[in-house]
Amino acid sequence: MNSFRDSGLNDQILDAVSELGFETPTPIQAKTIPHLLSSDQDLIAFAQTGTGKTAAFGLPAIQLTDVENKNPQTLILCPTRELCMQITKDLTNYSKNIKGISIVPVYGGARIDTQIRALNREAQIVVATPGRAKDLIIRKKLLLENVKRVVLDEADEMLTMGFKDDLDAILAETHHKKQTMLFSATMSREIMAITKKYMDHPIEISATPMNTGAENVKHLYYMVHASDRYEVLKRLADMNPNIYGIVFCRTRRETKEIANKLIQDGYNADAIHGELTQAQRDDVMGRFRSHQLQLLVATDVAARGLDVTDLTHIINYDLPDDIEVYIHRSGRTGRAGKSGISIAIIHMRETGKLKDIERKFKITFSKELVPSGRDICQKQLYSLIDKIEKVQVDDYQIEPFLPAIYEKLDWLSREDLIKHFVSAEFNRFLAYYKGAKDINVAERSRSEGRGQREKRTREERRRTPFIKLFINVGSKNNLNPARLMGLINEGLNSRETTIGKIEILKQFSFFEVEDTMELPLIDALKGQYFDGVPLLVQVSQEKPAFDPFSSERTQSRDYKKPKKDTRRSGGDKHKSGGGGRSRRRP
Ligand code: AMP
């Protein structure tokens, strides 16, 4: 299948896809779409993000939806709230020409009653995180009898996040005749076990990413204070006089602000964002494509569909909230066999995100120092000299003017003449960068040795103030450390929170989280169910006198009202669950 027209997709979908600027199917779409449209055989796809996998499973699911039937027909399970919302948004775009289709996202950490109302209205395609899906199934609000297709998107990530038991429970509720599709970037033993247990003679498909840029793209980062980001951008533009790139910002406002500043400062730049009319957008795109503009400042959404193959740089003025977006951005350079540079301008607290990107996409960022005023002046100077050397001289045109010019400059020596010419062009840079300060922020973790780094990490952990929380489920409810972490992951929807000691007891459990997360977590888990039990999380007392939810006595009957445990804890041992370290959630 070389074009979407040959894929068997209907015109409504083809029109929507074409409006999104998808011209040819990606390899995984070419293999998957015809199969899913014509067969209900299960499917395993080795596919990372950036391969176009959402459309690969989403387009057939949309086409196969019976719009007259208002019950869930496709269930898409994915690991995070962001991905859940992204898939919903993509599917909504793909199905914009289809009347009566309803795509509903349900995820943890948000009000369940609103989601129940959405499900009650109608929901033919449900996109869900596993914990919330299970909760809704237990409440009999998510009904799976009519589900004909189940997609496990980023299955490896769901397992890493501790959702294995939830997936087991959800899949057990689905009809045995459904079609199961599993998408995973890696194939571990655990993934193979899932495919064996829940899939029937699946067809296997693998796809290389459209462009993760692994080979052709260099990933660099500059660490500065947030307030110096614009200065870095300017210095990068000055350091690379032939730059041709996109500067990604998070918001429309920032996009406009940065582009305006660049224009005022004399750069060939403009902005593209959602507020432009189609004509304005075409104008900016046209000037960018023809290289009249060197820098296009854009939001992710506005830059979609911009197909330029010879970008030299991608600059992340802000790192995106969703780390997958980074790879979409950087994949815009290094195309068609050319090399490219993807730059992240970050501040100290963003190193964690950088590491997440490195881990997830198996890439390495190199730290670069923001060029000094002197470096930039030197670069500009040589670029100017280069230009002077290579400039085409039109003898015929300038001949009549030369005698007067020679006469006027006669008093200057050769050396002085060169100095005057260079300065005429160059004084602007010299003046701007005279006394320019060093804006690099010293970073410890990447430059220091491993031993030092480990020592500092231990030290940081020791300093992390933990709070001990009580949760009213334990081993009796099949809780284990991985499931507890899954529950916390989904509730807080952040992987940054440090978890300390976990103690799983029979009727209930204790665990430590960094103390700033106490209230958000208690709030997030309120109203949620685990194993059919309504969850109660509260601050624990040091040693619970007895289990308030059990008639069994443990030590004493004096159950005191829990009070906040503000001890600073090393939090570096799990009583159960193994692993001797305090850890970040996977
Ligand atoms: P995904 O792997 O589903 O996260 O998709 C990665 C990115 O590629 C998304 O921004 C999609 O909108 C885009 N995309 C998906 N299919 C195509 C296609 N056939 N042509 C161009 N872009 C696509």
PDB file of C-alpha atoms and ligand atoms in Angstrom, residues 4 21-26 29 48-55 90 94 210 304 324 328, ligand 1:
ATOM      1  CA  PHE A   4      -3.897   6.089   1.790  1.00  0.00           C
ATOM      2  CA  GLY A  21      -1.085  16.884   5.943  1.00  0.00           C
ATOM      3  CA  PHE A  22      -0.516  13.106   5.946  1.00  0.00           C
ATOM      4  CA  GLU A  23       0.473  12.415   2.373  1.00  0.00           C
ATOM      5  CA  THR A  24       1.771   8.865   2.450  1.00  0.00           C
ATOM      6  CA  PRO A  25       1.216   6.159   5.055  1.00  0.00           C
ATOM      7  CA  THR A  26       4.097   5.425   7.390  1.00  0.00           C
ATOM      8  CA  GLN A  29       0.271   2.245   8.737  1.00  0.00           C
ATOM      9  CA  GLN A  48       7.849   3.238  19.084  1.00  0.00           C
ATOM     10  CA  THR A  49       6.244   6.570  19.318  1.00  0.00           C
ATOM     11  CA  GLY A  50       6.813   8.609  16.191  1.00  0.00           C
ATOM     12  CA  THR A  51       6.022   5.704  13.880  1.00  0.00           C
ATOM     13  CA  GLY A  52       2.466   6.875  13.270  1.00  0.00           C
ATOM     14  CA  LYS A  53       1.051   4.040  15.379  1.00  0.00           C
ATOM     15  CA  THR A  54      -1.947   6.018  16.653  1.00  0.00           C
ATOM     16  CA  ALA A  55      -3.332   6.371  13.149  1.00  0.00           C
ATOM     17  CA  ASP A  90      -5.830  12.416  17.291  1.00  0.00           C
ATOM     18  CA  TYR A  94      -9.307  11.617  12.171  1.00  0.00           C
ATOM     19  CA  MET A 210       9.446   7.803  10.882  1.00  0.00           C
ATOM     20  CA  ARG A 304       2.146  20.224  12.194  1.00  0.00           C
ATOM     21  CA  GLU A 324       7.215  12.218  23.229  1.00  0.00           C
ATOM     22  CA  HIS A 328       8.463  14.618  17.051  1.00  0.00           C
TER      23      HIS A 328
HETATM   24  P1  AMP B   1       2.460   8.586  16.666  1.00  0.00           P
HETATM   25  O1  AMP B   1       3.554   7.584  16.451  1.00  0.00           O
HETATM   26  O2  AMP B   1       1.106   8.012  16.464  1.00  0.00           O
HETATM   27  O3  AMP B   1       2.617   9.277  17.980  1.00  0.00           O
HETATM   28  O4  AMP B   1       2.593   9.705  15.521  1.00  0.00           O
HETATM   29  C1  AMP B   1       3.688  10.544  15.428  1.00  0.00           C
HETATM   30  C2  AMP B   1       3.399  11.810  14.662  1.00  0.00           C
HETATM   31  O5  AMP B   1       3.326  11.561  13.276  1.00  0.00           O
HETATM   32  C3  AMP B   1       2.105  12.484  15.028  1.00  0.00           C
HETATM   33  O6  AMP B   1       2.365  13.863  15.161  1.00  0.00           O
HETATM   34  C4  AMP B   1       1.195  12.231  13.851  1.00  0.00           C
HETATM   35  O7  AMP B   1       0.274  13.274  13.669  1.00  0.00           O
HETATM   36  C5  AMP B   1       2.166  12.151  12.697  1.00  0.00           C
HETATM   37  N1  AMP B   1       1.755  11.240  11.625  1.00  0.00           N
HETATM   38  C6  AMP B   1       1.112  10.055  11.748  1.00  0.00           C
HETATM   39  N2  AMP B   1       0.918   9.488  10.543  1.00  0.00           N
HETATM   40  C7  AMP B   1       1.478  10.303   9.634  1.00  0.00           C
HETATM   41  C8  AMP B   1       1.613  10.264   8.202  1.00  0.00           C
HETATM   42  N3  AMP B   1       1.152   9.243   7.490  1.00  0.00           N
HETATM   43  N4  AMP B   1       2.239  11.293   7.613  1.00  0.00           N
HETATM   44  C9  AMP B   1       2.726  12.324   8.328  1.00  0.00           C
HETATM   45  N5  AMP B   1       2.631  12.442   9.663  1.00  0.00           N
HETATM   46  C10 AMP B   1       2.014  11.430  10.326  1.00  0.00           C
END
